[in-house]
Amino acid sequence: MSGADLAKDKEKADRTDEATVKASGPDKAGTEAAAKPAENPTIRQPSSERVLLARLFRYVRPHWRVFALGVVAMMLTGSTETALPAIMQHLLDDGFGGKGNPQLMWTAPLMIIGLFVGRGMFTFTMNYAMNEVSNSVLYDLRKQMFDRLVQMPVSYFSTHSAGTIIARLVNDVQNVTQSLASVLVIMVRDTCVILGLLGWLLYLNWQLTMIAFVLIPMVALAVGAFSRRMRRLSGEQLRYTGELTSVVGEAIHGNPVIKVYAGQEHERSRFAAASRQLQGFARRMTVASSLLVPITQVMAAVAVSLVIALALYQSQQDRTTVGGFVSFLTAMLMILNPLKHLADVNGQLQRAFAAADAVFHFIDEPIENDHGTQEIERAKGALRFEGVRFGYEGSTSLALKGIDLEIKAGETVALVGGSGGGKTTLANLLPRFYSVTDGRILLDDIPIESLKLESLRRQIAWVSQQVMLFNDTIANNVAYGSRRGASEADVRAALEAAYLTEFVASLPDGINTMIGDNGIRLSGGQRQRLSIARALLKNAPILVLDEATSALDNESERFVQAALDKLMHGQTTLIIAHRLSTIEKADRILVLDDGRIVESGTHAELIELGGLYARLHAGGTLT
């Protein structure tokens, strides 16, 4: 079909676009479409604390024996606290009293030593067991989160910043396990301490003890009032922490750009703004959590004052002994610290719940919809687009508007056009990074929606301008993914085809040389050729070249283009490029404008046509 014929259908297609967006629009992409940004706290309501605890317990259940040992050790550790005031009463009344007891000279020190030895053993067991469970749960959660991460659709990463995602996997999940382990220790151990000491207090003097009981409901009300505020503030703090992490990440990765464009002041302003927001929420959390502790302490001080007054009155009537009063006062003072811990633990607990909610929200994100059932071992590479329309979620217009295209096996097709014409979108539909809104794409007459994702993507190799290399060896970057087990001979053959043999031979460790973060130790041309070597080793029947040479100088492009010529031989190739040296070798050139193919032909035919391609070529820009 000529460019003129294609243009005749444009007006007719325009009339159907608006209806298509409304009827079958981007929402049809379903779970593969971009999710709403998680940073917006109004999107969903937080899960209840009961639901979060139930989900967390599922991760604890496989380690229940160690967990149970830790809980028992907590209870025993808390129970030992009661022994100290009991020994003190016995020592004062029987050892220092009028009668005296010579045996206490030996038994009292031994009891104290035995008490602290036992307590030390219980404390060690408690700490070891809880850290073991905490680290195991941390590993399980992170593993599940990372498994979810690599299965999420491409659209998720276009709506969520890298800093927020990293914060979820690194900071939030660690906050959950460490905070809840610490909270559990405090709640079980200190509750046992309080119960044990309260029992001892009741045994010594029930009238004095009742004074303490009066204040317990007041403390509970204070804790409840602060807990709701702390939970809300904790969620906000996590969100702003993610934003701050994103700013720092961009400053690290974009450091050269920042320096060249003198953006230091702008980045300082961004960081300062994000830090101030985080500081403001931290200040509000500090005020809320700090008020709870002194309020609790004041209540306790009132109770102690009343106890002393009543004890002095009872001593005048010989209803209490010196040892009993000192033991009672000691036990009451000892109970203040656990009460403080329990009051203070609420803020930590609410932060843990906020982090747990964020973690489980991440785990619950939908993964790619792999609903295909068919598999193909190796495709011939014939492609057909039938009435393909596509729109990104949230957009009111279509990015592709009725693409009808047939590509023969082994054919090289170049896509050119202005920015936003739909070139990259068209390529992204091939490996099902996104699902079509309407129409279908066929590979060897099989709808790609019917193919399993792994089988479909096994047929495609991808080389883009934005080269992604891993902080690993040269060999492992070439033999990546499904080709991980490739022989050294195959790796070297791919490197030779990509014109990298001489460079690799100059390195001290050869193909086992570490290349750093995203290949930072390599030049732009070397990085591009390494990605081409990876595609060569995969030897897929379909090749997508997305601006593969646009960022290279002439010398680098010469080597890369030679490597690409070898890579493209015999493969069905889809080229998105703007350099004439790459495009003019294509069997066919398709010109896209506003989501449609408006011209089709060879370089010479399109120049002669004098349409959009000719104008772009004359202006020196083919994309």
XYZ file of C-alpha atoms in Angstrom:
623
model
C 0.000 0.000 0.000
C 1.464 3.364 -0.979
C 1.796 6.349 1.304
C -0.976 8.160 -0.609
C -3.384 5.238 -0.164
C -2.627 5.069 3.517
C -3.316 8.749 3.938
C -6.801 8.399 2.371
C -7.977 6.282 5.304
C -6.860 8.753 7.946
C -10.014 10.859 8.048
C -12.252 7.787 8.207
C -10.211 6.301 11.062
C -10.377 9.588 12.986
C -14.130 9.241 13.362
C -13.785 5.889 15.131
C -10.965 6.784 17.514
C -12.995 8.600 20.150
C -15.539 5.774 20.291
C -12.740 3.242 20.572
C -11.169 5.028 23.529
C -14.507 5.114 25.337
C -15.659 1.614 24.446
C -12.532 -0.466 24.609
C -9.985 2.106 25.787
C -6.870 1.595 27.819
C -8.800 -0.037 30.650
C -8.846 -3.231 28.610
C -5.178 -3.598 29.389
C -6.354 -4.766 32.793
C -3.674 -5.742 35.201
C -0.987 -5.171 32.610
C -1.839 -1.502 32.356
C -0.117 1.033 34.515
C -1.211 1.032 38.129
C -2.093 4.233 39.914
C 0.864 5.697 41.791
C 1.195 4.028 45.167
C 2.536 7.249 46.590
C -0.988 8.711 46.651
C -2.370 7.775 50.067
C -5.977 8.385 49.061
C -6.065 5.469 46.651
C -6.775 2.736 49.160
C -7.671 2.335 52.789
C -4.998 0.771 55.025
C -5.571 -2.822 56.089
C -6.746 -3.367 59.643
C -4.208 -4.301 62.286
C -5.870 -7.702 62.723
C -5.512 -8.475 59.000
C -1.868 -7.369 58.973
C -1.022 -9.506 62.021
C -2.779 -12.523 60.506
C -0.786 -12.168 57.280
C 2.483 -11.728 59.141
C 1.788 -14.813 61.254
C 1.717 -16.900 58.068
C 5.389 -16.078 57.617
C 6.140 -16.912 61.253
C 4.304 -20.270 61.176
C 7.096 -22.249 59.400
C 9.436 -21.216 62.239
C 6.957 -21.857 65.057
C 9.319 -24.033 67.146
C 11.985 -21.329 67.391
C 9.249 -18.726 67.855
C 7.679 -20.726 70.706
C 11.105 -21.136 72.350
C 11.594 -17.369 72.160
C 8.166 -16.659 73.697
C 8.827 -19.078 76.578
C 12.217 -17.442 77.148
C 10.515 -14.022 77.233
C 8.052 -15.207 79.849
C 10.817 -16.718 81.995
C 12.906 -13.556 81.665
C 9.960 -11.444 82.792
C 9.175 -13.807 85.661
C 12.646 -13.411 87.172
C 11.946 -9.741 87.899
C 9.605 -10.633 90.764
C 12.345 -12.520 92.581
C 14.416 -9.420 93.362
C 11.895 -7.554 95.596
C 11.007 -10.883 97.242
C 14.668 -11.483 98.144
C 14.908 -7.893 99.369
C 11.987 -8.333 101.811
C 13.452 -11.569 103.158
C 16.877 -9.945 103.508
C 15.635 -6.829 105.355
C 13.188 -8.537 107.702
C 15.241 -11.682 108.477
C 18.808 -10.544 107.825
C 18.962 -6.975 109.108
C 16.078 -7.245 111.568
C 16.378 -7.702 115.297
C 16.466 -11.513 115.221
C 18.867 -11.909 112.302
C 19.515 -15.099 110.355
C 23.160 -16.244 110.009
C 22.348 -18.553 107.103
C 21.428 -15.559 104.920
C 25.115 -14.632 104.864
C 25.581 -17.513 102.405
C 22.185 -18.112 100.874
C 21.389 -14.472 99.914
C 24.473 -13.964 97.682
C 23.949 -17.395 96.094
C 20.293 -16.611 95.362
C 21.227 -13.295 93.741
C 23.962 -14.906 91.624
C 21.637 -17.753 90.619
C 18.901 -15.266 89.754
C 21.089 -13.277 87.364
C 22.712 -16.368 85.809
C 19.261 -17.772 85.045
C 18.066 -14.438 83.764
C 21.115 -14.148 81.496
C 20.450 -17.583 79.983
C 16.795 -16.777 79.388
C 17.679 -13.391 77.864
C 20.215 -14.961 75.474
C 17.703 -17.602 74.371
C 15.023 -14.944 73.892
C 17.243 -12.656 71.795
C 18.680 -15.480 69.690
C 15.292 -17.051 68.958
C 13.565 -13.783 68.069
C 16.418 -12.611 65.843
C 16.412 -15.980 64.084
C 12.674 -15.749 63.410
C 12.912 -12.064 62.448
C 15.719 -12.680 59.940
C 13.919 -15.697 58.472
C 10.700 -13.728 58.004
C 12.709 -10.826 56.539
C 14.278 -13.204 54.010
C 10.919 -14.757 53.083
C 9.217 -11.368 52.672
C 12.036 -9.877 50.616
C 12.197 -12.956 48.419
C 8.452 -12.802 47.774
C 8.644 -9.054 47.111
C 11.491 -9.475 44.633
C 9.687 -12.372 42.942
C 6.691 -10.050 42.607
C 8.916 -7.218 41.350
C 10.318 -9.171 38.393
C 6.802 -10.325 37.415
C 5.178 -6.889 37.478
C 4.118 -5.345 34.182
C 6.279 -2.674 32.576
C 3.482 -0.176 33.188
C 4.040 -0.408 36.960
C 7.525 1.055 36.664
C 6.294 3.999 34.630
C 4.060 5.120 37.521
C 6.247 4.270 40.531
C 9.633 5.856 41.211
C 12.682 3.653 41.704
C 13.292 5.255 45.109
C 9.863 4.233 46.378
C 10.270 0.663 45.132
C 13.725 0.362 46.706
C 12.384 1.783 49.975
C 9.713 -0.927 50.027
C 12.182 -3.772 49.497
C 14.974 -2.461 51.711
C 13.640 -0.151 54.414
C 9.951 -0.893 54.905
C 10.244 -4.664 55.074
C 13.130 -4.382 57.568
C 11.081 -1.972 59.670
C 8.294 -4.531 59.782
C 10.371 -7.459 61.025
C 12.668 -5.583 63.383
C 9.950 -3.413 64.891
C 7.481 -6.242 65.412
C 10.157 -8.488 66.938
C 11.108 -5.695 69.340
C 7.443 -4.974 70.096
C 6.714 -8.643 70.760
C 9.616 -8.898 73.194
C 8.434 -5.829 75.071
C 4.796 -6.885 75.146
C 5.385 -10.480 76.294
C 8.363 -9.944 78.599
C 7.170 -6.701 80.149
C 3.610 -7.961 80.515
C 4.994 -10.927 82.461
C 7.045 -8.514 84.556
C 3.966 -6.399 85.304
C 1.780 -9.391 86.118
C 4.443 -10.917 88.345
C 5.092 -7.683 90.208
C 1.360 -6.956 90.554
C 0.880 -10.416 92.036
C 3.669 -9.759 94.511
C 2.207 -6.344 95.350
C -1.212 -7.902 96.034
C 0.421 -10.516 98.225
C 2.267 -7.877 100.248
C -0.516 -5.283 100.647
C -3.733 -5.358 98.630
C -4.863 -1.905 99.840
C -1.745 -0.219 98.483
C -2.001 -2.194 95.256
C -5.532 -1.001 94.540
C -4.174 2.523 94.137
C -2.120 1.328 91.177
C -5.131 -0.385 89.616
C -7.084 2.867 89.571
C -4.662 4.418 87.082
C -4.560 1.487 84.605
C -7.769 2.507 82.698
C -6.486 6.076 82.495
C -3.224 4.880 80.942
C -5.135 2.670 78.489
C -7.260 5.603 77.339
C -4.169 7.757 76.811
C -2.451 5.024 74.768
C -5.559 4.485 72.621
C -5.888 8.170 71.831
C -2.287 8.459 70.707
C -2.234 5.168 68.729
C -4.643 6.343 66.051
C -2.648 9.509 65.437
C 0.659 7.630 65.355
C -0.642 5.155 62.750
C -1.756 7.952 60.456
C 1.487 9.888 60.811
C 3.582 6.736 60.270
C 1.969 6.100 56.891
C 2.686 9.667 55.793
C 6.273 9.428 56.975
C 6.853 6.283 54.890
C 5.523 8.036 51.799
C 7.824 11.024 52.229
C 10.771 8.739 52.981
C 10.190 7.087 49.595
C 10.160 10.483 47.881
C 13.411 11.472 49.587
C 15.003 8.163 48.523
C 13.924 8.860 44.948
C 15.563 12.298 44.968
C 18.817 10.854 46.317
C 18.743 8.012 43.763
C 18.312 10.448 40.885
C 21.162 12.605 42.211
C 23.440 9.556 42.256
C 22.504 8.158 38.836
C 22.275 11.548 37.178
C 25.442 12.993 38.716
C 27.213 13.702 35.401
C 24.139 15.505 34.003
C 23.807 17.530 37.208
C 27.427 18.656 36.932
C 27.350 19.470 33.221
C 24.118 21.459 33.444
C 25.040 23.120 36.751
C 22.023 21.594 38.446
C 23.568 21.315 41.908
C 21.515 24.162 43.348
C 18.291 22.788 41.887
C 19.000 19.335 43.317
C 19.861 20.840 46.699
C 16.493 22.610 46.641
C 14.672 19.379 45.759
C 16.469 17.492 48.509
C 15.859 20.274 51.026
C 12.139 20.375 50.163
C 11.774 16.595 50.525
C 13.813 16.643 53.739
C 11.712 19.452 55.198
C 8.521 17.532 54.496
C 9.972 14.460 56.171
C 11.284 16.563 59.054
C 7.845 18.077 59.580
C 6.178 14.697 59.893
C 9.009 13.422 62.088
C 8.481 16.422 64.362
C 4.759 15.738 64.624
C 5.449 12.083 65.393
C 7.995 13.079 68.018
C 5.495 15.377 69.708
C 2.814 12.677 69.708
C 5.082 9.903 71.007
C 6.930 12.139 73.487
C 3.729 13.350 75.134
C 2.571 9.832 75.894
C 5.587 8.903 78.027
C 5.537 11.870 80.466
C 1.758 11.582 80.845
C 2.169 7.946 81.835
C 5.020 8.827 84.193
C 3.003 11.569 85.907
C 0.189 9.108 86.534
C 2.699 6.681 88.027
C 4.245 9.401 90.210
C 0.812 10.217 91.640
C 0.335 6.539 92.473
C 3.743 6.322 94.221
C 2.971 9.404 96.307
C -0.340 7.955 97.453
C 1.332 4.620 98.276
C 3.955 6.297 100.457
C 1.301 8.265 102.316
C -0.822 5.158 102.990
C 2.208 3.041 103.905
C 3.301 5.594 106.508
C -0.177 5.510 107.998
C -0.154 1.661 108.136
C 3.329 1.551 109.694
C 2.085 3.615 112.608
C -0.434 0.827 113.289
C 2.163 -1.961 112.883
C 0.391 -3.304 109.815
C 3.521 -3.345 107.649
C 7.225 -4.101 108.159
C 10.251 -2.207 106.926
C 11.150 -5.078 104.599
C 7.586 -5.320 103.307
C 7.391 -1.579 102.611
C 10.816 -1.425 100.892
C 9.931 -4.546 98.872
C 6.577 -3.011 97.903
C 8.130 0.307 96.944
C 10.886 -1.478 94.975
C 8.352 -3.596 93.104
C 6.226 -0.563 92.355
C 9.203 1.396 91.025
C 10.281 -1.628 89.010
C 6.844 -1.775 87.402
C 7.185 1.780 86.071
C 9.793 0.881 83.447
C 7.749 -1.937 81.867
C 4.696 0.336 81.928
C 6.726 3.015 80.177
C 7.883 0.462 77.593
C 4.327 -0.676 76.937
C 3.163 2.911 76.600
C 6.093 3.817 74.353
C 5.798 0.685 72.219
C 2.615 1.940 70.611
C 4.443 4.401 68.348
C 6.828 1.672 67.237
C 3.903 -0.685 66.670
C 2.041 1.842 64.523
C 5.155 2.461 62.411
C 5.462 -1.302 61.938
C 1.814 -1.566 60.882
C 2.224 1.303 58.410
C 5.314 -0.378 56.929
C 3.557 -3.775 56.854
C 0.615 -2.233 55.032
C 2.976 -0.795 52.404
C 4.809 -4.122 52.059
C 1.642 -6.177 51.601
C 0.227 -3.593 49.214
C 3.365 -4.131 47.127
C 3.002 -7.926 47.334
C -0.646 -7.634 46.280
C 0.160 -5.663 43.127
C -1.041 -7.580 40.045
C 1.587 -9.370 38.008
C 1.723 -9.690 34.232
C -1.330 -11.456 32.883
C 0.211 -14.625 31.441
C -3.011 -16.203 30.206
C -1.495 -17.842 27.122
C -1.442 -21.620 26.838
C 0.478 -22.313 23.623
C 4.237 -22.689 23.207
C 6.489 -22.579 20.174
C 10.053 -23.827 20.151
C 11.379 -21.445 17.502
C 9.231 -19.164 15.386
C 9.843 -18.420 11.724
C 9.357 -14.746 12.536
C 6.359 -13.729 10.397
C 4.380 -10.941 12.082
C 0.932 -9.542 11.377
C -0.855 -6.590 12.994
C -4.607 -6.568 12.434
C -6.465 -3.381 13.350
C -4.230 -2.792 16.371
C -5.272 0.084 18.603
C -3.688 0.939 21.932
C -4.004 3.637 24.572
C -2.175 4.070 27.843
C -4.295 3.966 30.967
C -5.337 7.437 32.022
C -4.892 8.843 28.522
C -7.895 10.218 26.643
C -6.419 9.435 23.222
C -4.998 6.381 21.510
C -1.265 5.991 20.923
C -1.895 3.569 18.034
C -4.951 3.984 15.815
C -5.712 0.995 13.633
C -2.338 -0.474 12.657
C -2.599 -3.029 9.826
C 0.800 -4.427 8.966
C 2.338 -7.649 7.696
C 6.034 -8.402 8.088
C 7.495 -11.444 6.353
C 9.880 -13.769 8.127
C 13.424 -12.437 7.779
C 12.278 -9.002 6.590
C 13.844 -5.828 7.977
C 11.367 -3.038 8.630
C 12.316 0.435 9.854
C 9.899 2.644 11.778
C 10.358 6.396 11.481
C 8.272 9.412 12.375
C 8.021 12.333 14.719
C 8.198 12.050 18.480
C 4.997 10.537 19.881
C 4.105 8.931 16.546
C 3.805 5.462 18.123
C 7.054 3.779 17.034
C 8.228 2.587 20.464
C 4.649 1.785 21.522
C 4.304 -0.507 18.504
C 7.531 -2.306 19.406
C 6.494 -2.622 23.074
C 3.372 -4.536 22.085
C 5.413 -7.360 20.502
C 6.721 -8.889 23.782
C 3.389 -7.972 25.438
C 4.847 -5.338 27.723
C 1.353 -3.924 27.201
C -1.824 -5.565 25.896
C -3.535 -4.163 22.836
C -6.728 -2.190 23.377
C -8.272 -3.531 20.202
C -7.223 -5.763 17.327
C -4.573 -8.463 17.522
C -0.946 -9.310 16.725
C -0.004 -12.682 15.250
C 3.324 -14.481 15.189
C 3.440 -17.211 12.528
C -0.380 -16.939 12.361
C -0.690 -17.539 16.135
C -2.185 -14.681 18.210
C 0.512 -13.621 20.663
C -2.139 -13.435 23.416
C -2.445 -17.233 23.043
C 1.265 -17.787 23.669
C 2.839 -18.175 27.078
C 4.894 -15.095 27.876
C 8.095 -17.086 28.337
C 7.613 -18.779 24.978
C 6.785 -15.504 23.213
C 9.720 -13.583 24.665
C 12.092 -16.424 23.852
C 11.525 -15.471 20.202
C 12.606 -11.832 20.665
C 15.986 -10.160 21.145
C 16.092 -6.485 22.094
C 18.848 -3.904 21.643
C 18.027 -0.360 22.728
C 19.682 2.997 23.153
C 19.293 2.677 26.926
C 21.648 -0.256 27.389
C 21.089 -2.235 30.576
C 24.111 -4.112 31.864
C 24.520 -5.775 35.239
C 27.247 -5.427 37.839
C 28.731 -8.777 36.836
C 31.354 -10.202 34.525
C 31.438 -9.673 30.765
C 30.676 -13.370 30.264
C 27.634 -13.322 32.543
C 26.270 -10.188 30.870
C 26.457 -11.918 27.487
C 25.159 -15.294 28.709
C 22.221 -13.780 30.559
C 18.855 -15.233 31.534
C 17.830 -18.247 29.485
C 21.372 -18.485 28.059
C 23.023 -18.553 31.471
C 24.448 -22.018 30.833
C 26.024 -21.168 27.471
C 29.531 -22.478 26.895
C 32.575 -20.220 26.995
C 33.125 -20.927 23.295
C 29.642 -19.628 22.458
C 30.221 -16.507 24.572
C 33.526 -15.804 22.857
C 31.929 -16.331 19.446
C 29.246 -13.745 20.280
C 31.895 -11.299 21.510
C 33.878 -11.815 18.309
C 30.789 -11.178 16.163
C 30.229 -7.961 18.146
C 33.851 -6.838 17.515
C 34.798 -7.065 21.187
C 37.438 -9.797 21.102
C 40.397 -7.416 20.958
C 39.034 -5.268 23.778
C 38.251 -8.246 26.022
C 41.717 -9.716 25.397
C 43.281 -6.472 26.678
C 41.590 -6.871 30.066
C 43.501 -8.613 32.885
C 40.616 -11.007 33.638
C 39.298 -11.289 30.081
C 35.659 -12.337 29.894
C 35.623 -12.661 33.696
C 36.209 -8.920 34.162
C 33.653 -7.146 36.328
C 32.161 -4.197 34.437
C 30.647 -2.227 37.349
C 27.209 -0.682 37.766
C 25.473 -0.738 34.369
C 28.856 -1.205 32.680
C 30.299 2.049 34.008
C 33.854 0.857 33.237
C 33.046 0.563 29.523
C 32.666 3.222 26.827
C 29.309 3.877 25.182
C 30.246 1.892 22.085
C 31.588 -1.019 24.122
C 28.423 -1.136 26.214
C 26.275 -1.143 23.078
C 28.331 -3.893 21.449
C 28.108 -5.962 24.636
C 24.309 -5.735 24.464
C 24.527 -6.789 20.798
C 26.686 -9.775 21.808
C 23.949 -10.727 24.275
C 21.379 -10.595 21.473
C 23.689 -12.565 19.162
C 24.037 -15.331 21.720
C 20.260 -15.488 22.198
C 19.869 -15.921 18.421
C 16.151 -15.150 18.510
C 14.145 -15.120 15.245
C 12.849 -11.587 15.909
C 15.072 -8.609 16.640
C 14.006 -5.170 17.873
C 16.520 -2.332 17.535
C 15.283 0.699 19.467
C 17.507 3.675 18.579
C 20.480 1.331 18.986
C 23.058 3.697 17.455
C 21.600 7.128 18.165
C 23.859 7.955 21.115
C 27.163 6.895 19.509
C 29.911 8.833 17.814
C 30.854 7.976 14.240
C 33.758 5.697 15.184
C 31.683 3.731 17.679
C 28.761 3.570 15.251
C 30.976 1.980 12.608
C 31.761 -0.968 14.859
C 28.238 -1.197 16.243
C 26.684 -1.055 12.772
C 28.973 -3.842 11.580
C 27.908 -5.925 14.575
C 24.255 -5.127 13.895
C 24.597 -6.259 10.277
C 25.667 -9.682 11.525
C 22.916 -9.721 14.120
C 20.184 -8.800 11.616
C 21.188 -11.473 9.099
C 18.299 -13.889 8.644
C 16.237 -12.341 11.467
C 12.919 -10.540 11.300
C 14.066 -7.077 12.355
C 12.105 -4.086 13.548
C 14.250 -0.938 13.585
C 13.425 2.295 15.403
C 16.196 4.646 14.326
C 16.976 8.050 12.911
C 20.382 7.481 11.330
C 20.173 7.044 7.569
C 22.962 4.446 7.619
C 20.696 2.129 9.585
C 17.383 2.907 7.907
C 18.427 2.788 4.252
C 19.355 -0.901 4.559
C 15.813 -1.828 5.573
C 13.655 -3.799 3.151
C 10.794 -1.457 3.968
C 10.347 1.827 5.806
C 7.121 2.657 7.617
C 6.362 6.270 8.511
C 4.173 6.691 11.614
C 2.326 9.866 12.465
C -0.218 10.302 15.243
C -0.464 6.553 15.797
C -0.977 5.578 12.145
C 1.151 4.274 9.294
C 0.946 7.116 6.792
C 3.680 6.062 4.349
C 5.326 2.797 3.374
C 8.117 1.959 0.933
C 11.864 1.920 0.421
C 14.055 4.925 1.063
C 14.137 5.846 -2.625
C 10.368 5.407 -3.048
C 9.551 7.592 -0.054
C 11.954 10.333 -1.117
C 10.336 10.338 -4.545
C 6.856 10.468 -2.918
C 7.781 13.779 -1.317
C 5.665 13.218 1.803
C 6.417 13.233 5.513
C 9.481 10.986 5.212
C 11.013 13.266 2.595
C 10.397 16.302 4.812
C 11.906 14.577 7.858
C 14.887 13.469 5.787
C 15.388 16.943 4.417
C 15.282 18.351 7.956
C 17.945 15.870 9.069
C 15.708 14.177 11.639
C 13.947 10.891 10.923
C 12.521 10.465 14.429
